Coordinates of C-alpha atoms and ligand atoms in Angstrom, one line a residue:
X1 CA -20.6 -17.3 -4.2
X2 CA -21.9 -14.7 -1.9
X3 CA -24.9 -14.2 -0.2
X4 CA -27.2 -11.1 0.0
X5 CA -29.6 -11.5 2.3
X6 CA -33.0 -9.1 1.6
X7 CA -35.6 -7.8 4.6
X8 CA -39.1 -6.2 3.5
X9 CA -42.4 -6.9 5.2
X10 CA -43.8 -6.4 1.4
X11 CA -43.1 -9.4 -0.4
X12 CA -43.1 -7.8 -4.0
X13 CA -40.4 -5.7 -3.0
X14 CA -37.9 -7.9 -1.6
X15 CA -38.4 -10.5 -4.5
X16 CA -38.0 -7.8 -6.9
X17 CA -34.2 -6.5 -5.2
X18 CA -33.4 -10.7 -5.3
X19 CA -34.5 -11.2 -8.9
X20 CA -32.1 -8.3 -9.9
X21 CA -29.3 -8.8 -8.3
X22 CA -28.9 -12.5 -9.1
X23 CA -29.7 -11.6 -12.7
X24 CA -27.3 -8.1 -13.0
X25 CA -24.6 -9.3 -9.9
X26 CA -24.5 -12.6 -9.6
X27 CA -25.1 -13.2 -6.3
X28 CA -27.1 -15.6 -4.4
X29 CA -30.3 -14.3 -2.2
X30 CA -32.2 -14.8 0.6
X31 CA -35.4 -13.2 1.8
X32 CA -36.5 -12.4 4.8
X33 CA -40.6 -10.6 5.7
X34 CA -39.6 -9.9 9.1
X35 CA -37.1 -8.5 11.2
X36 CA -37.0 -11.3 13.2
X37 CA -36.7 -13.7 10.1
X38 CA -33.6 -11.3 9.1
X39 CA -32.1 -12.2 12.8
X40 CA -32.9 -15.6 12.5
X41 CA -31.7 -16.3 9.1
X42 CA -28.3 -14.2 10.4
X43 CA -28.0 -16.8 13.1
X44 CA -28.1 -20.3 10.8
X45 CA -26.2 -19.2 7.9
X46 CA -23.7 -16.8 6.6
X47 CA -24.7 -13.8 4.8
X48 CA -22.4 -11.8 3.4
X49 CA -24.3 -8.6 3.0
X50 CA -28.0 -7.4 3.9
X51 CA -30.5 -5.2 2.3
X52 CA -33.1 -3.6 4.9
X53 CA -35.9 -1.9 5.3
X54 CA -36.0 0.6 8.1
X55 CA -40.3 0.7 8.0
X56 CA -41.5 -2.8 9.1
X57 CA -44.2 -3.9 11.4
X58 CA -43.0 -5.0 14.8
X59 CA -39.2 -4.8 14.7
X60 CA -38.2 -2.3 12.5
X61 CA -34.6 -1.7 10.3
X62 CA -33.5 0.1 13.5
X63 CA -34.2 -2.4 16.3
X64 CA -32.6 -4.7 13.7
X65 CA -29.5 -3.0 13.8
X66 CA -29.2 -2.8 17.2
X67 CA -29.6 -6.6 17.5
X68 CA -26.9 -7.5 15.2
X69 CA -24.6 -4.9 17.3
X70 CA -25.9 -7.1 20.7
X71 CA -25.0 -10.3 19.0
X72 CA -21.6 -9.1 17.8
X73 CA -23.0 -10.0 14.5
X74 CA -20.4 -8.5 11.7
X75 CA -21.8 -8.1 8.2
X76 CA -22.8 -4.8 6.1
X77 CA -26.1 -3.6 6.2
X78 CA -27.3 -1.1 3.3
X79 CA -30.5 0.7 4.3
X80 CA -33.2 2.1 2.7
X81 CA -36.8 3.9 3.3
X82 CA -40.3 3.9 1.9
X83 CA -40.6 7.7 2.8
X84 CA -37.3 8.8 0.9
X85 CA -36.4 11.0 4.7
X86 CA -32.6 10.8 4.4
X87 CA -32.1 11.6 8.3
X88 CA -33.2 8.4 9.2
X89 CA -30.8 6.6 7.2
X90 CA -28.2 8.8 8.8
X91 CA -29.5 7.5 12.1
X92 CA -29.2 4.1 10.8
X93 CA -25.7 4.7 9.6
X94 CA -25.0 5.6 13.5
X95 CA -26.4 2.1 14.7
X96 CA -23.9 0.7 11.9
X97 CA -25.0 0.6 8.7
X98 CA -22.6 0.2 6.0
X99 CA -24.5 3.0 3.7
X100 CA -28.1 3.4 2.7
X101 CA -29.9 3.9 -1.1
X102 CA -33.1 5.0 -2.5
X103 CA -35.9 2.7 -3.5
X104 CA -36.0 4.9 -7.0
X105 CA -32.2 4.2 -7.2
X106 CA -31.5 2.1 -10.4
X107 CA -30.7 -1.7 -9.5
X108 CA -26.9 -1.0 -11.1
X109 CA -26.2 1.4 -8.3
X110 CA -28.1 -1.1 -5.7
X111 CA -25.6 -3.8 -6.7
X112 CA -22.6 -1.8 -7.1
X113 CA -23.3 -1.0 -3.2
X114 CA -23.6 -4.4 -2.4
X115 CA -20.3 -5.6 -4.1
X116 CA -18.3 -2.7 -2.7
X117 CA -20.0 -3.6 0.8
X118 CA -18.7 -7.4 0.2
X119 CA -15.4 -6.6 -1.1
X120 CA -14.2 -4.1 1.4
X121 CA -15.3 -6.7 4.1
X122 CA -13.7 -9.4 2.0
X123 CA -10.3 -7.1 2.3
X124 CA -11.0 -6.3 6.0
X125 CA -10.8 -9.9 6.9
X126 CA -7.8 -10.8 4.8
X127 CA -6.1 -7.4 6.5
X128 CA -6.2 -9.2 10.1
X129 CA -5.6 -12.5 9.0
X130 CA -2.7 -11.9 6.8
X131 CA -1.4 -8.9 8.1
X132 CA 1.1 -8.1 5.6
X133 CA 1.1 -6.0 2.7
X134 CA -2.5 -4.2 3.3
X135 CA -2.5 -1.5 1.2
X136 CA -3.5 0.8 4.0
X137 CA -0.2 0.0 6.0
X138 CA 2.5 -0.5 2.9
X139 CA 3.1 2.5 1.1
X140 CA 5.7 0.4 -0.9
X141 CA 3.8 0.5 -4.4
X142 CA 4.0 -2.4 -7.0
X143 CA 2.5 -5.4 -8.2
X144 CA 5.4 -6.6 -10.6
X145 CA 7.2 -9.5 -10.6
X146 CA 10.2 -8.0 -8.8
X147 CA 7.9 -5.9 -6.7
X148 CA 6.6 -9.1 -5.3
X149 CA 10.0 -11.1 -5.2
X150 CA 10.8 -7.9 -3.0
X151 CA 7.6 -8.1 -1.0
X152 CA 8.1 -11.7 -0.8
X153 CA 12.1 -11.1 0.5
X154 CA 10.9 -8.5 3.2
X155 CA 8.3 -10.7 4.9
X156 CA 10.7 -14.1 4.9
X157 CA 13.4 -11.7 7.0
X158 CA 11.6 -9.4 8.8
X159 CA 10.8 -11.4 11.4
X160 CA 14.3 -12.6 11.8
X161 CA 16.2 -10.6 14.2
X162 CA 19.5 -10.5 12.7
X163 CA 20.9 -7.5 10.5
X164 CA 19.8 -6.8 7.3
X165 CA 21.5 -5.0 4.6
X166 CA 19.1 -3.3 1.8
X167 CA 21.3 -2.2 -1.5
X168 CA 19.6 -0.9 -4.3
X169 CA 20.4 2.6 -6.4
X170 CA 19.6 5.8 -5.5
X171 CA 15.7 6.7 -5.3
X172 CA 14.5 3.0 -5.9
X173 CA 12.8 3.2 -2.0
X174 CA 15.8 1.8 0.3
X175 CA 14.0 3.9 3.0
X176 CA 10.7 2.5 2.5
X177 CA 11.8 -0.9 2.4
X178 CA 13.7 -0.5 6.2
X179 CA 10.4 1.0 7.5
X180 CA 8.7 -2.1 6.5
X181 CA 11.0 -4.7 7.7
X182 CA 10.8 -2.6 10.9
X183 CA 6.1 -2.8 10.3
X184 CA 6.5 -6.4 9.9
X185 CA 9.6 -7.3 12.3
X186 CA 9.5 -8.4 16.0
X187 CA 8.7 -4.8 17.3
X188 CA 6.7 -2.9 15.1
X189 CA 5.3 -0.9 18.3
X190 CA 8.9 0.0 19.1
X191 CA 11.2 3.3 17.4
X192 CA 12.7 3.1 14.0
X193 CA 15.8 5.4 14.3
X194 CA 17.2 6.6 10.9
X195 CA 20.6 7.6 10.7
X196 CA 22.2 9.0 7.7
X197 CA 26.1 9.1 8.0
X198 CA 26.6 10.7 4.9
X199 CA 24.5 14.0 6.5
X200 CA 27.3 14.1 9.3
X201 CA 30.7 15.9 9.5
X202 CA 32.7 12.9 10.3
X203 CA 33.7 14.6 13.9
X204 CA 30.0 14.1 15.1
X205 CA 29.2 10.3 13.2
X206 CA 30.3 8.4 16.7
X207 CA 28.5 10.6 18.9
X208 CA 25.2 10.4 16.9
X209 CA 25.7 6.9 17.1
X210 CA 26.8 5.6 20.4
X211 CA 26.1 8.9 22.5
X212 CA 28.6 11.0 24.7
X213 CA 29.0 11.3 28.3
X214 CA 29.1 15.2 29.4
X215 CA 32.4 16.8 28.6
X216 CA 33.4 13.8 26.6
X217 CA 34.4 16.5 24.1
X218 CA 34.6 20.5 24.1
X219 CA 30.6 21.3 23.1
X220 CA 29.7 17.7 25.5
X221 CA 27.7 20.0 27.5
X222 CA 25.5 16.8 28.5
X223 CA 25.3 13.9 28.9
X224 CA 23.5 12.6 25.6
X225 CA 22.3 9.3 24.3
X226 CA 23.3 7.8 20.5
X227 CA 21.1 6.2 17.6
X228 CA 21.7 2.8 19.1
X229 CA 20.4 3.6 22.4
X230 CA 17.1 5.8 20.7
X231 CA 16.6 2.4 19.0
X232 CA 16.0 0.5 21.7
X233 CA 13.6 -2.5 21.5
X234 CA 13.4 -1.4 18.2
X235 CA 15.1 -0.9 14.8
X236 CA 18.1 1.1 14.4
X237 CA 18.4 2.0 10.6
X238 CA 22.2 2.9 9.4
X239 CA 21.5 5.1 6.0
X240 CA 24.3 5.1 3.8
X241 CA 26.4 3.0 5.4
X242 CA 28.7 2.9 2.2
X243 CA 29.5 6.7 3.4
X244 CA 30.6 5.6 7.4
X245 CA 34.2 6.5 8.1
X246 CA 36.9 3.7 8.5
X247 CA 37.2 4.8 12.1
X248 CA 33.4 4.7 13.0
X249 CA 33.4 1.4 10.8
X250 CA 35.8 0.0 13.1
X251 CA 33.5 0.9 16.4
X252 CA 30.4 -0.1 14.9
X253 CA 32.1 -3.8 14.1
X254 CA 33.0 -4.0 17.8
X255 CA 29.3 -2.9 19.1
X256 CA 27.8 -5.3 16.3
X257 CA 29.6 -8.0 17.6
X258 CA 29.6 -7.1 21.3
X259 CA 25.9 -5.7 21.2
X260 CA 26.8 -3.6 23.8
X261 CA 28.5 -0.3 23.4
X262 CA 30.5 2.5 25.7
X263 CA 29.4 6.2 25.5
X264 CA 31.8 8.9 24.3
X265 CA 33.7 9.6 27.3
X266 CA 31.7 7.0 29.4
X267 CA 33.3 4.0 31.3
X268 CA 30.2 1.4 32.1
X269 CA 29.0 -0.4 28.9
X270 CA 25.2 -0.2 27.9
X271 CA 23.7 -3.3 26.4
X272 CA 22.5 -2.7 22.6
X273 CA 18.7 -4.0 22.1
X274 CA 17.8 -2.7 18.7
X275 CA 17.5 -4.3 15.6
X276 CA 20.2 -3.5 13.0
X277 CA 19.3 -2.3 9.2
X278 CA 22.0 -0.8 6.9
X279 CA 21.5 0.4 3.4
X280 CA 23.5 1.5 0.7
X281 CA 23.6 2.4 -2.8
X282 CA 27.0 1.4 -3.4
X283 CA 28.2 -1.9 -4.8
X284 CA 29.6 -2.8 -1.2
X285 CA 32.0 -5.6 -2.2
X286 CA 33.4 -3.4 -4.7
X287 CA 34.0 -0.4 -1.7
X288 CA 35.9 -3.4 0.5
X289 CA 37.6 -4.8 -3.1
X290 CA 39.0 -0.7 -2.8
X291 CA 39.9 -0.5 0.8
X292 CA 36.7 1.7 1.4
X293 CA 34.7 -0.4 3.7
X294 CA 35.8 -3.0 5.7
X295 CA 35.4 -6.6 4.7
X296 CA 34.8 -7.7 8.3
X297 CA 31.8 -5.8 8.9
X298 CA 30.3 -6.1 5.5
X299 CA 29.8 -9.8 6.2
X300 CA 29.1 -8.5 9.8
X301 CA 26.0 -6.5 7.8
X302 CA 25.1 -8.8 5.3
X303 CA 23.7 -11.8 6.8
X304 CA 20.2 -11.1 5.2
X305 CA 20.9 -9.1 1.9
X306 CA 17.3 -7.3 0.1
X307 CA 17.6 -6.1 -3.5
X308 CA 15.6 -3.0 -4.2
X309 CA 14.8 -3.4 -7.7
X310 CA 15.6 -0.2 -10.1
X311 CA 12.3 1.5 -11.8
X312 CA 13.7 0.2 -15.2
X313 CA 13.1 -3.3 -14.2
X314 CA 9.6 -2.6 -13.3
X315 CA 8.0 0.0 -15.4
X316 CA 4.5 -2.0 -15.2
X317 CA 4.6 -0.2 -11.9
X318 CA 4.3 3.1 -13.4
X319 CA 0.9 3.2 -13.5
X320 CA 0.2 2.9 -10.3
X321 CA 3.3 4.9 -8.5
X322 CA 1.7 7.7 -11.1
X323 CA -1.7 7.2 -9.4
X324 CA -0.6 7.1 -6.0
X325 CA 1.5 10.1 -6.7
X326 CA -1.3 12.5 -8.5
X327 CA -3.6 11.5 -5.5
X328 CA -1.0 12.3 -2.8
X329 CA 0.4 15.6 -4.8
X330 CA -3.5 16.9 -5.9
X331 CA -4.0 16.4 -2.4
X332 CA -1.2 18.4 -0.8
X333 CA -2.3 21.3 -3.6
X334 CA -5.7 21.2 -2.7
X335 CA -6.8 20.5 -6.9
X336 CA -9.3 18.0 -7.6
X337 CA -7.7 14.7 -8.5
X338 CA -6.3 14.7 -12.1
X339 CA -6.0 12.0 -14.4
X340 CA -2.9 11.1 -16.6
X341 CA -3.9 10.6 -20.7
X342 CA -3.0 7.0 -21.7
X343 CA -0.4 8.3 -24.3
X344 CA 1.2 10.4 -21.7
X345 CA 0.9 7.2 -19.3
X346 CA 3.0 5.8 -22.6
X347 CA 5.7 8.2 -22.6
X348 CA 6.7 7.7 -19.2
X349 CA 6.7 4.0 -19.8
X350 CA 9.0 4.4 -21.9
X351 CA 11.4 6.0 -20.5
X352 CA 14.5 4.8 -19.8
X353 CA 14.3 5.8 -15.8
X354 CA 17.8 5.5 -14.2
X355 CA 19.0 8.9 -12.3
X356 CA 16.9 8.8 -9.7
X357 CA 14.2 5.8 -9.8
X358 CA 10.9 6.3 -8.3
X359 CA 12.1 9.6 -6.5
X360 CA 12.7 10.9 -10.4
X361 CA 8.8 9.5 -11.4
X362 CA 7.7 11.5 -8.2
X363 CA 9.2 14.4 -9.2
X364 CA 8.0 14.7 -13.0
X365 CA 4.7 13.7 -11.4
X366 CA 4.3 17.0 -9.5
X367 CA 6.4 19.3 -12.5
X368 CA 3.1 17.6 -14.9
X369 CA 0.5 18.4 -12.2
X370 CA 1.7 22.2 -12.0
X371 CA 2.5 22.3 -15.9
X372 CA -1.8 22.4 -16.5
X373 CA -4.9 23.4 -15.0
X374 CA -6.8 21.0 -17.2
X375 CA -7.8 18.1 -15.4
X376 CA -6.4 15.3 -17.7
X377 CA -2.9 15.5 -18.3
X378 CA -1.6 15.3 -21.7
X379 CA 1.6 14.0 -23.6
X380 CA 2.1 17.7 -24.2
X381 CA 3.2 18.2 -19.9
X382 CA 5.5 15.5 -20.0
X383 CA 8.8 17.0 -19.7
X384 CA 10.7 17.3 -22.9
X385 CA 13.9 14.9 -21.6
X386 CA 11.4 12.4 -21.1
X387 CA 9.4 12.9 -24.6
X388 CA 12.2 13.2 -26.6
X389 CA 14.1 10.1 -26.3
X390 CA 15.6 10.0 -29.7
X391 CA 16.0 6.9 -31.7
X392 CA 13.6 4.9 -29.6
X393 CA 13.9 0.8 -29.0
X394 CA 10.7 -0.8 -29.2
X395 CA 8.8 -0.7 -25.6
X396 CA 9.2 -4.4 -24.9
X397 CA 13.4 -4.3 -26.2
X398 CA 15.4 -5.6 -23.4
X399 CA 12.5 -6.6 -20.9
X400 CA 11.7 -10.2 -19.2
X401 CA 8.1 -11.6 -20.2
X402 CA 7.0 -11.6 -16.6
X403 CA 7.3 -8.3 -16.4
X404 CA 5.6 -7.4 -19.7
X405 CA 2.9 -10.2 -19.3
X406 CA 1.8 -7.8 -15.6
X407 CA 1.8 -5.3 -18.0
X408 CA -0.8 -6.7 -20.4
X409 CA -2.6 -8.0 -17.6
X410 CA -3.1 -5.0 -16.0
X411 CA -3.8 -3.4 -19.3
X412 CA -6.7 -5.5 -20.2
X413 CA -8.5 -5.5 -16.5
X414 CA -8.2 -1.6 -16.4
X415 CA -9.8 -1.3 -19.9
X416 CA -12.7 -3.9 -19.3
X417 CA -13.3 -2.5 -15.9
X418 CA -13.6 1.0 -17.5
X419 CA -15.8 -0.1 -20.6
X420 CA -17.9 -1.6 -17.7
X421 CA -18.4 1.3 -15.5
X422 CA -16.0 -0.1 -12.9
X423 CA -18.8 -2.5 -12.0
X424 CA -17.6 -6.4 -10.9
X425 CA -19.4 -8.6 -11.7
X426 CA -19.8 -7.5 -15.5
X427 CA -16.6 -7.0 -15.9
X428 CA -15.8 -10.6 -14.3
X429 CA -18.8 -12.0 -16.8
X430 CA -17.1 -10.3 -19.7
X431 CA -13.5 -11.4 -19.0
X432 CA -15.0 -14.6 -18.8
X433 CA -13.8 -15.3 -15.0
X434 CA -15.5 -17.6 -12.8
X435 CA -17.0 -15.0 -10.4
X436 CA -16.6 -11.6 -9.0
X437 CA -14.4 -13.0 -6.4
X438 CA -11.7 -14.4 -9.0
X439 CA -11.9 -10.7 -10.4
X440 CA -11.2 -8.9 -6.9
X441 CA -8.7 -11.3 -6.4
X442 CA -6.6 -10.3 -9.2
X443 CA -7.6 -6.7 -9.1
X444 CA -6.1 -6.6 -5.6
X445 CA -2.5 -8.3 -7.2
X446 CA -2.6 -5.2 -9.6
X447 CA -3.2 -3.1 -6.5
X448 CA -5.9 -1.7 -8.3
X449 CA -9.2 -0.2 -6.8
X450 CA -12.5 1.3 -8.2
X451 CA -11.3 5.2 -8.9
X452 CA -13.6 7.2 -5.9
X453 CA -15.5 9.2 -7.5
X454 CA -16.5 9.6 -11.2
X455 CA -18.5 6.2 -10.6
X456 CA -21.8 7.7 -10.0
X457 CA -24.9 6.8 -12.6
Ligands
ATP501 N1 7.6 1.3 -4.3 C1 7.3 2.5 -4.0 N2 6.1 2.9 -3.8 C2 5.8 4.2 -3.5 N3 6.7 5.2 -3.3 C3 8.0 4.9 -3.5 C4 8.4 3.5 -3.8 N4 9.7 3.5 -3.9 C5 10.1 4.8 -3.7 N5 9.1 5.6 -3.4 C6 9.2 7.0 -3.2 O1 10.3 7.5 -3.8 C7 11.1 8.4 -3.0 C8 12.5 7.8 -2.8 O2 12.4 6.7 -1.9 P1 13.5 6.4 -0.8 O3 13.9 7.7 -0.1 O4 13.1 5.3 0.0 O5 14.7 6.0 -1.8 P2 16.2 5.5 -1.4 O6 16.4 4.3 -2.1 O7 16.4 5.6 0.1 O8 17.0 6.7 -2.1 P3 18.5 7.3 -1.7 O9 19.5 6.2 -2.1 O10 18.6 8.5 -2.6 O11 18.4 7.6 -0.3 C9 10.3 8.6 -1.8 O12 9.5 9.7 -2.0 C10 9.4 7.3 -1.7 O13 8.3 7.6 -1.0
MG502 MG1 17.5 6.8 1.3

């Protein structure tokens, strides 16, 4: 359970902000008449939040502050005044208060403060300590099973420094994925170097990679370095690697194998300190089973082999790539945030995604955005391929129980939260969930956060 701890020289006033948020939040309280109670109390026990009066006798909210700043003391402070002057709460919010709120604000606001305060300290701390997957660094979306198994695969080999291959279809976030085994891999500070062979005239593909001495070829009008040396001390990522010509495929098994490499045109070999990532979209045994890609260097490649999973397999993602794309795309068109009707949320669901994955879901996401000025998009802007499926299966035809239980799950926390404002602690009471924190705990499994705005009283 958390602790709030409370500071007002009046009694009445502190009792009455304990009463109500143990009553309406859940929470445990503390009181303190004195700002140097508050500093005290700090000091022997944990608190996870505080509520404090700037106006007190002796030392006031502000010196308060600036104590807890001295002592390296880390926990959100909400403010408030007797006077109702906002500018001193800004001033307080300068010394490092969290946020500040009226005394004639209703006790649901007071307490949704206070949770919000707590939980984003509650994430803060399990950023640093786990360091993986933060929501802020990821921007690989998905809290289904095979979003996880995924998550899970990335962080068991990205600290390993041996090549890894990524195959999944076109669209499913084969890019992504490399960029985070580069975040969470040995040398996240150094350069992740894409390369896309399939964007090159075949003529050029060895240069880009291993560089040219000048005059190595007519247009080698200097002396130029490749992807492998660009890479250095970091991660080199081979794009479409199913698309590398036999001859490059030949080179790159020798440098692989060497890890050092030779210029175009050069004579003294350079060592080769990057990581190695290579993805494809083909079915790369089938490309060596047809003489396509060698069968040396696709073992060469696929000592560590990730699976992107195809949207199909995961539509109780949908939900929330749709979110993340309506605030990214609202944002980039300067509109207001819009919102996505739950039968239109239905539609897409049901889709049967398979052209182009999450790329395809990103791109009907914008055509719906542009298709109305209303705020709320309905079933009537989802394009017509998608709404007219024909002779439809049944949604859950053809799909694993994990994957549909998620989908409940997330279902049923998105409608209590809603029916309860958004507010924790109800909506942990009403679900019937041991406290607040079990709810956070599998909100944050969802990826799912309280919508910004449209939470006000
Ligand atoms: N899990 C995800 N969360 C958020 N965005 C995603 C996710 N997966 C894919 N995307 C988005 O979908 C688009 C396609 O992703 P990406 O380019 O990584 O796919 P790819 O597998 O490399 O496709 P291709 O084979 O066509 O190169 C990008 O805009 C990417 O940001
Ligand atoms: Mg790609």
């Amino acid at each position: 359970m958390y602790t709030v701890l409370i500071v007002d020289d009046v009694p009445a006033m502190a009792q009455q902000y304990a009463y109500d948020l143990r009553r309406l939040a859940g929470l445990d309280t503390r009181i303190a008449l004195s700002g140097d109670d508050a500093l005290e109390v700090v000091a022997a026990e944990s608190v996870d939040c505080m509520i404090l009066d700037l106006e007190m006798p002796g030392k006031d909210g502000f010196a308060v502050l600036r104590a807890l700043k001295e002592r390296g003391v880390d926990v959100p402070v909400i403010v408030y005044t007797g006077t109702g002057t906002f500018d001193r709460c800004v001033q307080a919010m300068r010394l490092g208060a969290y946020t500040f709120i009226d005394k004639a604000d209703p006790v649901e606001r007071v307490a949704r403060e206070v949770e919000t305060a707590i939980e984003r300290r509650a994430l803060l701390a399990e950023v640093a300590e786990l360091r993986r997957y933060a929501a802020e660094d990821s921007v690989l979306r998905g809290a289904s099973p095979a979003m996880q198994k995924l998550k899970e695969g990335i962080a068991r080999v990205a600290p390993i420094p041996s090549p890894v291959l990524v195959i999944g279809e076109s669209g499913t976030g084969k890019e992504l994925v490399a960029r985070d085994l580069h975040r969470l891999g040995p040398n996240p500070s150094g350069p992740f170097v894409p390369l896309n062979s399939a964007a090159l005239p075949e003529s050029l593909v060895e240069s880009e990679l291993f560089g040219h001495e000048r005059g190595a070829f007519t247009g080698a009008v200097s002396t130029r370095k490749g992807a492998f040396e660009l890479a250095e001390r970091g991660t080199l990522f081979l794009d479409e690697i199913g698309e590398l010509p036999l001859a490059a495929q030949a080179k790159l098994l020798r440098v692989l194998e060497e890890r050092q490499l030779t210029r175009l045109g050069g004579a003294k070999p350079v060592r080769v300190e990057a990581r190695i990532l290579a993805a494809t979209n083909r079915e790369l045994d089938a490309e060596v089973a047809a003489g396509r890609f060698r069968e040396d260097l696709f073992y060469r490649l696929n000592v560590h082999l990730i699976r992107v999973p195809p949207l199909r397999d995961r539509l109780s993602d949908i939900p929330g790539l749709v979110d993340q794309f309506l605030t990214g795309i609202c944002a980039r068109f300067g509109v207001r945030k819009k919102r996505i009707a739950a039968d239109a949320l239905d539609l897409l669901m049901a889709y049967q995604w398979r052209r182009n994955n999450v790329r395809e879901l990103r791109n009907v996401v914008e055509r719906m955005v542009i298709a109305t000025d209303e705020e709320l998009i309905g079933p009537g802007e989802v394009p017509r391929e998608i709404r007219d499926r024909g002779e439809a299966p049944p949604l859950e035809a053809g799909r694993n129980f994990q994957e549909l239980k998620a989908e409940a799950e997330r279902r049923i926390l998105v409608s209590a939260l809603e029916r309860n404002g958004w507010q924790i602690s109800r909506t942990a009471k009403e679900l019937g969930l041991a406290d607040h924190a079990s709810l956070l705990k599998i909100m944050r499994r969802h990826e799912l956060r309280r919508p910004e705005d449209g939470v006000s009283d």
